[in-house]
Coordinates of C-alpha atoms in Angstrom, one line a residue:
M1 CA -19.6 -7.8 -11.8
R2 CA -16.8 -10.1 -12.1
T3 CA -14.0 -9.2 -9.7
S4 CA -10.5 -8.8 -11.1
F5 CA -7.0 -9.2 -9.5
L6 CA -6.7 -5.6 -9.0
S7 CA -10.2 -5.3 -7.7
A8 CA -9.4 -7.8 -4.9
L9 CA -5.9 -6.4 -4.3
L10 CA -6.8 -2.8 -3.9
G11 CA -9.9 -3.5 -2.0
V12 CA -7.8 -5.3 0.6
F13 CA -4.8 -3.1 0.6
A14 CA -6.9 -0.2 1.6
L15 CA -7.0 0.5 5.3
S16 CA -6.3 -0.2 8.8
D17 CA -6.5 2.4 11.5
V18 CA -6.0 3.3 15.2
A19 CA -9.2 3.3 17.1
Q20 CA -11.3 6.3 16.7
T21 CA -15.0 7.2 17.0
S22 CA -17.2 7.9 14.1
G23 CA -18.7 11.5 13.7
E24 CA -17.5 14.9 12.7
Y25 CA -14.7 16.8 14.3
P26 CA -16.4 19.9 15.7
E27 CA -14.9 23.3 15.3
A28 CA -13.5 24.9 18.6
T29 CA -15.8 27.5 20.4
G30 CA -13.2 29.4 22.4
T31 CA -9.7 29.5 23.9
I32 CA -8.8 26.0 25.4
P33 CA -5.7 26.2 27.5
S34 CA -5.2 22.5 27.3
H35 CA -4.7 22.8 23.5
S36 CA -1.7 25.1 23.7
N37 CA 0.6 22.3 22.6
C38 CA -1.7 21.4 19.7
R39 CA -1.8 22.6 16.0
C40 CA -4.3 25.3 15.5
F41 CA -7.6 23.9 14.8
P42 CA -10.7 25.5 12.8
G43 CA -12.6 27.6 15.3
D44 CA -9.6 28.3 17.5
P45 CA -8.6 31.9 18.1
C46 CA -5.3 31.2 16.4
W47 CA -6.8 29.6 13.3
P48 CA -5.7 31.7 10.4
S49 CA -8.2 34.3 9.3
A50 CA -9.9 34.4 5.8
Q51 CA -7.5 37.3 5.0
K52 CA -4.3 35.1 5.7
W53 CA -5.7 32.3 3.7
G54 CA -6.2 34.8 1.0
E55 CA -2.7 36.0 1.2
L56 CA -1.4 32.5 0.8
N57 CA -3.6 32.0 -2.2
T58 CA -2.0 35.1 -3.7
T59 CA 1.4 33.8 -2.8
V60 CA 0.9 30.5 -4.8
S61 CA -0.8 32.3 -7.7
G62 CA -4.3 31.3 -7.2
K63 CA -3.6 27.6 -6.4
L64 CA -5.1 27.2 -3.0
I65 CA -8.2 25.0 -2.9
A66 CA -10.8 25.1 -0.3
T67 CA -12.1 21.6 0.4
V68 CA -15.6 20.7 -0.8
P69 CA -16.1 17.0 0.0
L70 CA -16.8 14.5 -2.8
G71 CA -20.1 13.6 -0.8
T72 CA -21.6 16.9 -0.9
P73 CA -24.3 16.2 -3.4
C74 CA -25.6 13.4 -1.2
H75 CA -26.6 15.9 1.6
A76 CA -29.1 18.8 2.0
P77 CA -29.1 21.5 1.0
D78 CA -27.0 20.5 -2.0
Y79 CA -28.6 17.2 -2.6
D80 CA -28.4 15.9 -6.2
A81 CA -30.1 12.5 -6.6
S82 CA -28.4 11.6 -10.0
R83 CA -25.0 12.8 -8.9
C84 CA -25.1 11.3 -5.5
Q85 CA -26.1 7.9 -7.0
Y86 CA -23.0 8.2 -9.3
I87 CA -20.7 8.9 -6.3
K88 CA -22.0 5.9 -4.3
E89 CA -21.7 3.5 -7.3
N90 CA -18.0 4.7 -7.9
W91 CA -16.9 5.3 -4.2
H92 CA -14.8 2.4 -4.1
S93 CA -13.1 3.2 -7.5
P94 CA -9.8 5.0 -7.3
E95 CA -10.5 7.1 -10.4
L96 CA -13.2 9.0 -8.3
H97 CA -10.7 10.1 -5.8
D98 CA -7.5 10.4 -7.9
E99 CA -8.3 13.9 -9.1
S100 CA -9.7 15.1 -5.7
S101 CA -7.5 17.5 -3.6
S102 CA -9.0 16.1 -0.4
S103 CA -10.7 12.7 -0.7
V104 CA -9.1 9.6 0.7
M105 CA -9.2 6.1 -0.6
A106 CA -9.0 4.5 2.9
S107 CA -12.6 5.0 3.9
F108 CA -12.0 4.5 7.6
Y109 CA -9.9 7.6 7.7
A110 CA -12.6 9.8 6.4
N111 CA -14.4 9.2 9.7
R112 CA -17.7 9.2 7.7
S113 CA -17.2 13.0 7.2
C114 CA -19.8 14.1 4.5
D115 CA -20.3 10.4 3.8
P116 CA -22.4 9.6 0.7
F117 CA -23.9 6.6 2.4
M118 CA -25.2 8.5 5.5
P119 CA -28.8 10.0 5.6
V120 CA -29.4 12.9 3.3
D121 CA -30.4 15.2 6.3
S122 CA -27.1 14.4 8.1
P123 CA -24.8 17.3 8.0
C124 CA -22.0 17.5 5.3
Q125 CA -19.0 18.8 7.3
I126 CA -15.4 18.7 6.2
G127 CA -14.5 16.8 9.4
A128 CA -11.4 14.6 8.8
Y129 CA -10.6 16.0 5.4
V130 CA -8.0 18.6 4.8
R131 CA -9.4 22.1 5.1
Y132 CA -7.1 23.5 2.2
A133 CA -4.8 22.2 -0.4
I134 CA -2.2 23.9 -2.5
N135 CA -2.1 22.5 -6.0
V136 CA 1.6 22.1 -6.3
T137 CA 3.2 23.0 -9.7
E138 CA 6.6 24.0 -8.6
P139 CA 8.8 23.9 -5.5
A140 CA 8.0 27.5 -4.5
D141 CA 4.6 26.3 -3.9
I142 CA 5.7 23.8 -1.3
I143 CA 8.2 26.3 0.2
A144 CA 5.3 28.7 0.6
G145 CA 3.0 26.1 2.3
I146 CA 5.8 25.1 4.8
K147 CA 6.3 28.7 5.7
F148 CA 2.5 29.3 6.2
A149 CA 2.1 26.2 8.3
K150 CA 4.9 27.0 10.5
K151 CA 4.0 30.6 10.9
N152 CA 0.3 29.8 11.7
N153 CA 0.9 26.6 13.6
V154 CA -1.3 24.7 11.1
R155 CA -1.1 20.9 10.6
L156 CA 0.6 20.0 7.2
V157 CA 0.1 16.9 5.2
I158 CA 1.6 15.6 1.8
R159 CA -0.7 14.1 -0.7
N160 CA -0.7 12.8 -4.3
T161 CA -3.6 10.5 -5.1
G162 CA -4.9 9.7 -1.5
H163 CA -4.0 6.0 -2.0
D164 CA -2.7 5.5 1.4
F165 CA -3.9 2.7 4.0
F166 CA -3.1 4.7 7.0
G167 CA -4.8 8.1 6.0
K168 CA -1.4 9.7 5.9
S169 CA -2.3 12.1 3.2
S170 CA -5.3 13.7 5.0
G171 CA -6.0 15.1 8.6
P172 CA -8.5 17.3 10.3
G173 CA -7.8 20.9 10.2
S174 CA -4.8 20.6 8.0
L175 CA -3.2 22.2 4.8
S176 CA -2.2 19.8 2.1
L177 CA 0.6 20.0 -0.3
W178 CA -1.0 18.3 -3.2
T179 CA 1.6 17.0 -5.6
H180 CA -0.6 15.2 -8.1
H181 CA 0.1 17.4 -11.1
L182 CA 3.8 17.1 -11.1
K183 CA 3.7 14.8 -14.1
D184 CA 7.0 15.4 -15.8
I185 CA 8.6 12.1 -17.1
E186 CA 12.0 11.9 -18.7
Y187 CA 13.8 8.9 -20.1
I188 CA 17.6 9.0 -19.5
P189 CA 19.4 6.5 -21.9
E190 CA 22.8 7.1 -20.2
Y191 CA 22.7 8.2 -16.6
K192 CA 26.0 8.3 -15.1
S193 CA 27.1 8.5 -11.6
E194 CA 29.7 7.0 -9.2
A195 CA 27.2 4.4 -8.3
Y196 CA 25.3 3.6 -11.5
H197 CA 25.9 3.8 -15.2
G198 CA 22.8 2.9 -17.5
P199 CA 19.3 3.8 -18.5
A200 CA 17.1 5.6 -15.9
L201 CA 13.8 7.3 -15.6
K202 CA 13.0 10.6 -13.9
V203 CA 9.5 11.1 -12.7
G204 CA 7.7 13.9 -11.0
A205 CA 6.1 13.3 -7.6
G206 CA 2.6 13.0 -9.2
V207 CA 3.3 10.3 -11.8
Q208 CA 1.4 7.2 -11.2
G209 CA 2.5 3.6 -11.8
I210 CA 0.7 3.1 -15.2
E211 CA 2.2 6.4 -16.4
A212 CA 5.7 5.4 -15.6
F213 CA 5.2 1.9 -17.0
T214 CA 3.9 3.3 -20.2
A215 CA 6.9 5.7 -20.6
A216 CA 9.3 3.1 -20.0
D217 CA 7.8 0.6 -22.4
K218 CA 8.0 3.2 -25.1
N219 CA 11.8 3.2 -24.6
G220 CA 12.2 -0.6 -24.4
V221 CA 12.8 -0.7 -20.7
V222 CA 11.0 -1.5 -17.5
V223 CA 11.0 0.2 -14.0
V224 CA 9.9 -1.3 -10.8
G225 CA 6.6 0.0 -9.6
G226 CA 3.5 -1.2 -7.6
V227 CA 0.9 -3.6 -8.9
C228 CA -2.0 -1.2 -8.8
P229 CA -1.8 1.3 -11.6
S230 CA -3.1 4.2 -9.6
V231 CA -0.2 4.4 -7.1
G232 CA 2.2 7.2 -7.2
I233 CA 5.7 5.8 -7.8
A234 CA 7.8 8.5 -6.2
G235 CA 5.9 8.9 -2.9
G236 CA 5.0 6.5 0.0
Y237 CA 5.4 3.6 -2.3
T238 CA 9.1 3.8 -3.0
Q239 CA 9.8 5.6 0.2
G240 CA 8.2 2.9 2.2
G241 CA 10.1 0.0 0.3
G242 CA 7.7 -0.8 -2.5
H243 CA 7.0 -4.5 -3.5
S244 CA 6.5 -5.2 -7.1
I245 CA 6.0 -7.9 -9.6
L246 CA 9.7 -7.4 -10.7
M247 CA 11.2 -7.5 -7.1
G248 CA 12.3 -11.0 -7.3
K249 CA 14.6 -10.0 -10.3
Y250 CA 15.6 -6.5 -9.6
G251 CA 14.7 -5.8 -6.0
L252 CA 12.2 -3.5 -4.2
G253 CA 11.1 -0.1 -5.4
A254 CA 13.5 1.5 -2.8
D255 CA 16.4 -0.4 -4.3
Q256 CA 16.0 1.4 -7.7
T257 CA 16.6 5.1 -6.5
L258 CA 19.4 7.1 -7.9
E259 CA 18.4 10.6 -6.6
F260 CA 15.6 12.8 -5.4
E261 CA 14.7 16.4 -5.5
V262 CA 13.0 17.3 -2.3
V263 CA 11.9 20.3 -0.2
T264 CA 13.0 19.8 3.4
G265 CA 11.1 20.8 6.6
E266 CA 13.3 23.8 6.6
G267 CA 11.9 25.0 3.3
K268 CA 15.1 24.2 1.3
H269 CA 14.9 22.6 -2.1
V270 CA 17.8 20.2 -2.4
N271 CA 19.2 17.1 -4.2
A272 CA 19.6 13.8 -2.4
S273 CA 21.7 11.1 -3.9
K274 CA 24.7 8.9 -3.1
T275 CA 26.9 12.1 -3.2
E276 CA 24.7 14.9 -2.0
N277 CA 22.8 14.9 1.2
T278 CA 23.5 11.1 1.5
D279 CA 21.7 10.6 4.7
L280 CA 18.5 12.0 3.4
Y281 CA 18.8 10.0 0.3
W282 CA 19.4 6.8 2.4
A283 CA 16.2 7.7 4.5
L284 CA 14.0 8.4 1.5
S285 CA 15.0 5.0 0.0
G286 CA 12.7 2.7 2.2
G287 CA 12.5 4.7 5.5
G288 CA 8.9 5.7 5.1
G289 CA 7.2 8.6 3.4
G290 CA 5.6 11.8 4.6
T291 CA 8.1 12.7 7.3
Y292 CA 11.6 13.8 5.9
G293 CA 10.6 16.2 3.3
V294 CA 8.4 16.7 0.1
V295 CA 9.7 15.0 -2.9
T296 CA 9.3 16.7 -6.2
S297 CA 11.0 14.2 -8.4
M298 CA 12.7 10.9 -8.3
T299 CA 15.3 9.2 -10.7
V300 CA 15.2 5.5 -10.8
K301 CA 17.0 2.7 -12.6
A302 CA 15.4 1.5 -15.8
H303 CA 16.1 -2.2 -16.8
K304 CA 16.1 -4.1 -20.2
D305 CA 12.6 -5.3 -21.0
A306 CA 12.4 -9.2 -21.4
P307 CA 9.6 -11.8 -22.2
M308 CA 7.4 -12.9 -19.3
T309 CA 5.0 -15.8 -18.6
V310 CA 2.0 -15.1 -16.6
T311 CA 0.1 -17.9 -14.9
Q312 CA -3.4 -17.5 -13.4
Y313 CA -4.7 -20.1 -11.1
S314 CA -7.4 -20.9 -8.5
F315 CA -8.8 -23.8 -6.5
R316 CA -11.6 -24.4 -4.1
T317 CA -13.1 -27.2 -2.2
T318 CA -15.9 -29.3 -3.9
T319 CA -19.6 -29.5 -2.9
G320 CA -20.0 -31.4 0.3
D321 CA -16.4 -31.3 1.3
T322 CA -16.8 -29.7 4.8
S323 CA -13.4 -30.7 6.4
M324 CA -11.2 -28.2 4.5
D325 CA -8.2 -30.2 5.1
N326 CA -7.5 -30.8 1.4
F327 CA -7.7 -27.2 0.8
Y328 CA -5.1 -26.4 3.3
D329 CA -2.9 -29.3 2.1
A330 CA -3.0 -27.8 -1.4
L331 CA -2.2 -24.3 -0.1
D332 CA 0.7 -25.6 1.9
F333 CA 2.1 -27.3 -1.3
L334 CA 1.8 -24.0 -3.2
H335 CA 3.8 -22.3 -0.4
Q336 CA 6.6 -24.8 -0.4
M337 CA 6.8 -24.4 -4.2
A338 CA 7.7 -20.6 -3.9
P339 CA 11.4 -20.6 -3.6
G340 CA 11.5 -22.5 -6.8
Y341 CA 10.3 -19.4 -8.6
F342 CA 11.1 -16.4 -6.5
D343 CA 14.8 -17.2 -6.6
R344 CA 14.6 -17.0 -10.4
G345 CA 12.9 -13.5 -10.3
G346 CA 9.3 -14.6 -10.3
Y347 CA 6.4 -13.1 -8.3
S348 CA 3.1 -14.6 -7.1
A349 CA 0.0 -13.0 -5.7
H350 CA -2.7 -15.4 -4.3
K351 CA -6.3 -14.7 -3.1
D352 CA -9.2 -16.9 -2.0
A353 CA -11.5 -16.0 -4.9
P354 CA -11.4 -16.0 -8.8
M355 CA -8.8 -13.9 -11.0
T356 CA -6.1 -13.9 -13.8
V357 CA -2.3 -14.4 -15.6
T358 CA -0.1 -18.2 -14.9
Q359 CA -3.6 -17.5 -13.2
Y360 CA -5.0 -20.2 -11.0
S361 CA -7.6 -20.9 -8.5
F362 CA -9.1 -23.8 -6.3
R363 CA -11.8 -24.4 -3.9
T364 CA -13.6 -27.0 -2.0
T365 CA -16.6 -28.9 -3.4
T366 CA -20.1 -28.4 -2.0
G367 CA -20.7 -30.2 1.1
D368 CA -17.1 -30.6 2.1
T369 CA -17.3 -29.1 5.4
S370 CA -14.0 -30.5 7.0
M371 CA -11.9 -28.3 4.7
D372 CA -9.2 -30.9 5.0
N373 CA -8.6 -31.1 1.2
F374 CA -8.5 -27.2 1.0
Y375 CA -5.8 -27.0 3.7
D376 CA -3.8 -29.7 2.0
A377 CA -3.9 -28.0 -1.3
L378 CA -2.9 -24.6 0.4
D379 CA 0.1 -26.4 2.1
F380 CA 1.2 -27.9 -1.1
L381 CA 1.0 -24.5 -2.8
H382 CA 3.1 -23.0 0.0
Q383 CA 5.7 -26.0 -0.3
M384 CA 6.1 -25.0 -4.0
A385 CA 7.1 -21.5 -3.2
P386 CA 10.8 -22.1 -2.7
G387 CA 10.8 -23.7 -6.3
Y388 CA 10.0 -20.3 -7.9
F389 CA 10.9 -17.4 -5.7
D390 CA 14.7 -18.5 -5.8
R391 CA 14.5 -18.3 -9.6
G392 CA 13.0 -14.8 -9.6
G393 CA 9.3 -15.7 -9.7
Y394 CA 6.5 -13.5 -8.1
S395 CA 3.0 -14.6 -7.2
V396 CA -0.1 -13.3 -5.5
H397 CA -2.6 -15.4 -3.8
I398 CA -6.2 -14.4 -2.5
Y399 CA -8.1 -16.7 -0.4
S400 CA -10.6 -17.3 2.3
K401 CA -12.2 -20.4 3.8
G402 CA -12.5 -23.1 1.3
S403 CA -11.6 -21.0 -1.7
L404 CA -8.4 -19.7 -3.3
S405 CA -10.2 -17.6 -5.7
F406 CA -7.2 -16.0 -7.1
G407 CA -3.6 -16.9 -7.9
L408 CA -1.3 -15.0 -10.2
F409 CA 2.2 -16.0 -11.1
F410 CA 4.7 -13.9 -13.0
G411 CA 7.8 -15.5 -14.3
P412 CA 10.3 -13.1 -15.9
E413 CA 11.8 -15.0 -18.7
W414 CA 10.1 -18.1 -17.9
T415 CA 8.7 -20.0 -21.1
K416 CA 5.1 -21.3 -21.1
E417 CA 6.4 -24.8 -21.4
A418 CA 8.7 -24.5 -18.3
T419 CA 6.0 -22.8 -16.3
A420 CA 3.6 -25.6 -17.2
A421 CA 6.2 -28.2 -16.1
F422 CA 6.6 -26.4 -12.9
F423 CA 3.0 -26.3 -11.9
Q424 CA 2.3 -30.0 -13.0
P425 CA 2.9 -31.5 -9.5
W426 CA 0.5 -29.1 -8.0
V427 CA -2.2 -29.9 -10.6
E428 CA -1.8 -33.6 -10.0
R429 CA -2.1 -32.8 -6.2
L430 CA -5.3 -30.9 -6.8
E431 CA -6.9 -33.7 -8.9
S432 CA -5.9 -36.3 -6.3
L433 CA -7.6 -34.2 -3.7
G434 CA -10.7 -33.6 -5.8
L435 CA -10.7 -29.9 -5.7
Q436 CA -12.2 -27.7 -8.3
Y437 CA -9.4 -25.6 -10.0
S438 CA -8.5 -23.5 -13.0
L439 CA -5.1 -22.8 -14.4
N440 CA -4.3 -20.5 -17.2
I441 CA -0.7 -19.9 -18.6
T442 CA 0.1 -17.1 -21.1
E443 CA 3.5 -16.0 -22.5
Y444 CA 4.0 -12.3 -23.3
P445 CA 6.7 -10.6 -25.2
S446 CA 7.3 -7.9 -22.6
Y447 CA 6.6 -6.9 -19.0
F448 CA 4.2 -4.1 -20.1
A449 CA 2.2 -6.5 -22.3
A450 CA 1.9 -8.9 -19.4
Y451 CA 0.9 -6.2 -16.9
S452 CA -1.5 -4.7 -19.4
S453 CA -3.3 -8.0 -19.7
M454 CA -4.8 -7.7 -16.2
N455 CA -8.2 -6.5 -15.6
Y456 CA -8.4 -2.8 -14.1
I457 CA -11.7 -3.1 -12.4
S458 CA -10.2 -1.8 -9.2
T459 CA -11.9 -1.2 -5.9
I460 CA -10.4 0.7 -2.8
G461 CA -11.5 1.3 0.8
A462 CA -13.3 -2.0 0.9
S463 CA -11.5 -3.6 3.9
Q464 CA -9.4 -3.1 6.9
S465 CA -6.0 -4.8 6.9
G466 CA -2.9 -5.8 8.8
G467 CA 0.0 -8.1 7.9
R468 CA 3.5 -9.5 8.3
I469 CA 6.5 -10.4 6.5
I470 CA 7.0 -14.2 6.7
P471 CA 10.7 -15.3 6.4
K472 CA 11.9 -18.0 4.1
D473 CA 13.2 -19.9 7.2
T474 CA 9.9 -19.9 8.7
L475 CA 8.2 -21.2 5.5
L476 CA 10.6 -24.1 5.3
N477 CA 11.4 -25.0 8.8
K478 CA 8.3 -24.1 10.8
R479 CA 5.9 -25.7 8.3
A480 CA 3.5 -27.2 10.8
Q481 CA 3.3 -24.1 12.9
F482 CA 2.8 -21.9 9.9
N483 CA 0.0 -24.1 8.5
Q484 CA -1.7 -23.9 11.8
V485 CA -1.6 -20.2 12.3
I486 CA -2.9 -19.7 8.7
K487 CA -5.8 -22.1 9.4
N488 CA -6.6 -20.4 12.7
I489 CA -6.7 -17.0 11.0
V490 CA -8.7 -18.2 8.0
E491 CA -11.3 -20.2 10.2
D492 CA -11.7 -16.8 12.1
G493 CA -13.1 -15.1 9.1
A494 CA -10.0 -13.4 7.5
F495 CA -9.7 -12.7 3.9
M496 CA -6.0 -13.4 3.0
I497 CA -3.6 -12.0 0.5
E498 CA -0.1 -13.3 -0.1
V499 CA 2.7 -11.7 -2.1
V500 CA 5.3 -14.3 -2.7
A501 CA 8.7 -13.2 -3.7
H502 CA 12.3 -13.1 -2.6
P503 CA 13.9 -9.5 -2.9
T504 CA 17.4 -10.4 -1.5
L505 CA 20.2 -8.0 -1.3
E506 CA 22.1 -9.9 -4.0
V507 CA 19.1 -9.6 -6.3
A508 CA 18.8 -5.9 -5.6
G509 CA 22.5 -5.2 -6.3
N510 CA 23.5 -4.9 -2.6
P511 CA 22.0 -1.5 -1.9
D512 CA 22.7 0.6 1.1
N513 CA 19.3 1.9 2.0
A514 CA 16.7 2.2 4.8
V515 CA 14.5 -0.8 3.8
L516 CA 13.4 -2.9 6.6
P517 CA 16.1 -5.7 6.9
A518 CA 13.4 -8.3 7.2
W519 CA 12.4 -7.8 3.6
R520 CA 15.6 -9.4 2.5
D521 CA 14.6 -12.9 3.7
N522 CA 10.9 -12.5 2.8
A523 CA 9.1 -15.5 1.3
I524 CA 5.5 -14.4 1.9
T525 CA 4.2 -10.9 2.7
L526 CA 0.9 -11.7 4.3
V527 CA -2.1 -9.2 4.4
L528 CA -4.9 -10.0 6.6
A529 CA -8.2 -8.3 5.8
A530 CA -11.7 -7.8 7.2
P531 CA -14.3 -6.1 5.2
F532 CA -15.2 -2.5 5.4
N533 CA -19.0 -1.9 5.4
D534 CA -20.2 1.6 4.4
T535 CA -23.4 1.4 6.5
V536 CA -22.6 -0.9 9.3
E537 CA -22.4 0.5 12.9
W538 CA -19.1 2.2 13.5
S539 CA -18.5 0.1 16.6
Q540 CA -18.2 -3.0 14.4
M541 CA -15.5 -1.4 12.3
L542 CA -13.7 -0.9 15.6
E543 CA -14.1 -4.5 16.6
D544 CA -12.8 -5.6 13.3
Q545 CA -9.6 -3.5 13.9
K546 CA -9.1 -5.4 17.2
T547 CA -9.6 -8.7 15.6
I548 CA -6.9 -7.8 12.9
T549 CA -4.6 -6.9 15.6
K550 CA -5.2 -10.2 17.3
W551 CA -4.4 -12.1 14.1
G552 CA -1.4 -10.0 13.6
G553 CA -0.3 -11.2 17.1
L554 CA -0.5 -14.9 16.1
L555 CA 1.9 -14.0 13.0
R556 CA 4.2 -12.1 15.4
E557 CA 4.6 -15.1 17.6
L558 CA 5.2 -17.3 14.5
A559 CA 8.0 -15.0 13.3
P560 CA 9.0 -12.6 16.1
E561 CA 12.2 -11.5 14.5
S562 CA 10.6 -10.5 11.3
G563 CA 8.6 -7.4 10.8
A564 CA 5.8 -5.7 8.8
Y565 CA 5.6 -3.9 5.6
L566 CA 4.8 -0.4 6.7
N567 CA 2.5 0.5 3.8
E568 CA 0.2 -2.6 4.2
A569 CA 0.3 -3.2 8.1
D570 CA -1.8 -2.7 11.0
A571 CA -1.7 0.9 12.3
N572 CA -2.3 -0.5 15.9
E573 CA 0.8 -2.7 15.5
P574 CA 2.6 -2.8 18.9
N575 CA 6.0 -1.1 18.7
F576 CA 5.7 0.1 15.1
Q577 CA 9.2 1.6 15.4
R578 CA 10.6 -1.9 15.5
E579 CA 8.2 -3.8 13.3
F580 CA 8.2 -1.2 10.4
Y581 CA 11.7 0.1 10.6
G582 CA 13.8 -2.5 12.6
E583 CA 17.3 -1.6 13.4
N584 CA 17.1 1.5 11.1
Y585 CA 14.8 3.5 13.4
A586 CA 17.2 5.5 15.5
R587 CA 19.3 6.6 12.5
L588 CA 16.1 7.5 10.8
L589 CA 14.8 9.7 13.5
S590 CA 18.2 11.4 13.9
I591 CA 17.8 12.2 10.1
K592 CA 14.2 13.3 10.5
N593 CA 15.3 15.8 13.2
R594 CA 18.1 17.1 11.1
Y595 CA 15.9 17.9 8.0
D596 CA 12.7 18.8 9.9
P597 CA 14.0 20.2 13.1
T598 CA 10.6 21.8 14.0
G599 CA 8.5 18.7 13.2
I600 CA 6.3 20.2 10.6
F601 CA 5.8 16.9 8.9
Y602 CA 3.6 14.2 10.6
A603 CA 2.2 11.0 9.3
L604 CA 0.6 8.2 11.3
T605 CA 3.4 5.6 12.1
A606 CA 5.9 7.6 10.3
V607 CA 9.4 8.1 11.8
G608 CA 9.0 10.6 14.5
S609 CA 5.2 10.4 14.6
D610 CA 5.2 9.3 18.2
A611 CA 6.0 12.9 19.3
W612 CA 2.4 13.7 18.3
A613 CA -1.1 12.1 18.8
Q614 CA -4.5 12.9 17.3
S615 CA -7.1 13.7 20.0
P616 CA -10.7 12.6 19.9
D617 CA -11.8 16.1 18.4
G618 CA -9.1 15.6 15.7
R619 CA -6.5 18.0 17.0
L620 CA -2.9 17.0 16.5
C621 CA -1.1 17.6 19.8
K622 CA 2.4 17.0 21.2
T623 CA 2.7 13.9 23.4
N624 CA 5.4 15.3 25.5
P625 CA 4.9 19.2 25.6

């Protein structure tokens, strides 16, 4: 099957985890004094009785769901051959997991619990999945869940679709607040506040990107959201910063927020905006999700739609070219082009394998083992970057050794002719290097038309990843060092994704929010990936994590003052507080403690999460009781 842009993007932006061993989390068999500072766990004497769970179900009007893992039909005694085959074939499709109250899209975090790829006679246990979920349809459901979790000392998680790279929306022995069905969307033609006057879109916590884009398009506007259509717009995406095709023109997702409706850790349903609960509003706008409260709705700026040019490209070394030097030369040139489009509102995403929109690719030719031409082309591509990201451009690149299989450039308000002229020097460079390439430029009348042109053959949970934000200064003034680090990581087997755009404060309208400051000088957001194998030994998955952390260390040495995008980073990142939140962390922790004083909300690497740790048996325990 031909792999699409989103297939590659979702497959790589899927998971990264702290080291843990595979296997089920067994239920406790008795009172264990050392667990007195832990959340109650299934089998513990303190675990809520069936009667208590029944009472909670009554309180939430029958909306409590007991988890039955998706993989159940693949295990005895419930084995169903045809159903199991369907599950296996679609396991890496987000649609299979979207409507589940418990499944996760980041395969590593399922810990092979009731895994469809394990032997039929292996036990199907709930393991790493949530035990129960409340199908939230109103704030009262959330309040009831918080109250129950506090009273019974049960781990609590917040979930929409399960599209989270760190497994934040799941946890062994937990109760989930499942917000997926909060689907209300309201277009507000004339939103008025002290800070903003103009069109806006109000979305429920369960609204996914494609739903928001569709609603906006019907009203002749656009909203900033993720590239992947299944990602919820009001959850960890916006709360974590949120990069977007439109970020070079309008800023990050977090820069668009006008107000939130949120249930705090104290069980209060409040508004948060620039005039109400202003500190909570500030934290929710870029300070990370899953830790301050449960958002039920979010209102964001809407922007006037405009024509857009999409360029799809790829290149690779030719047969017999083993040096790879030309490949990296071409890639470097592409990188150096970036400021020329992202400072005009453009966006580019590059990958080492085929894809689509300006869509491009290149690769080495058969027999070229040096890879000199490949790295030459890569360098050229990087040199181009300042030429578009300072003009609002955005691109995504996906590549591995010898092949940039996918490059996709979005140019808001760029004409087809102007885009072709911009890419012409790179085309000439590729031809001079003898690299095989493709380039396809299409002009669309609107953002939604351009976005809809992409192939939605999506995969998730197919890799483990890490990454780092590469500043514009590093790209321009540390060119040789940057190229060498890229080459070292690629030669070591990494699958690379680059998001190229420049969401400066000026572009975003000078917002005051909790976005990691390093984003404002971003030239390239790098994602480093290693494949996740459903059947390989678990020890190999753990070794791959160590390798990813090693690669991240090389990038940290290259750009030590930068940071990492908290939604697409390495969960083993040393000092995540600094790398994910920067100078904002102390203030964010203070806000966390104000609105969640008992610490009922926990998510891996979220603000305040270092007060807890998950033990090998799955229990969540205090680190300093």
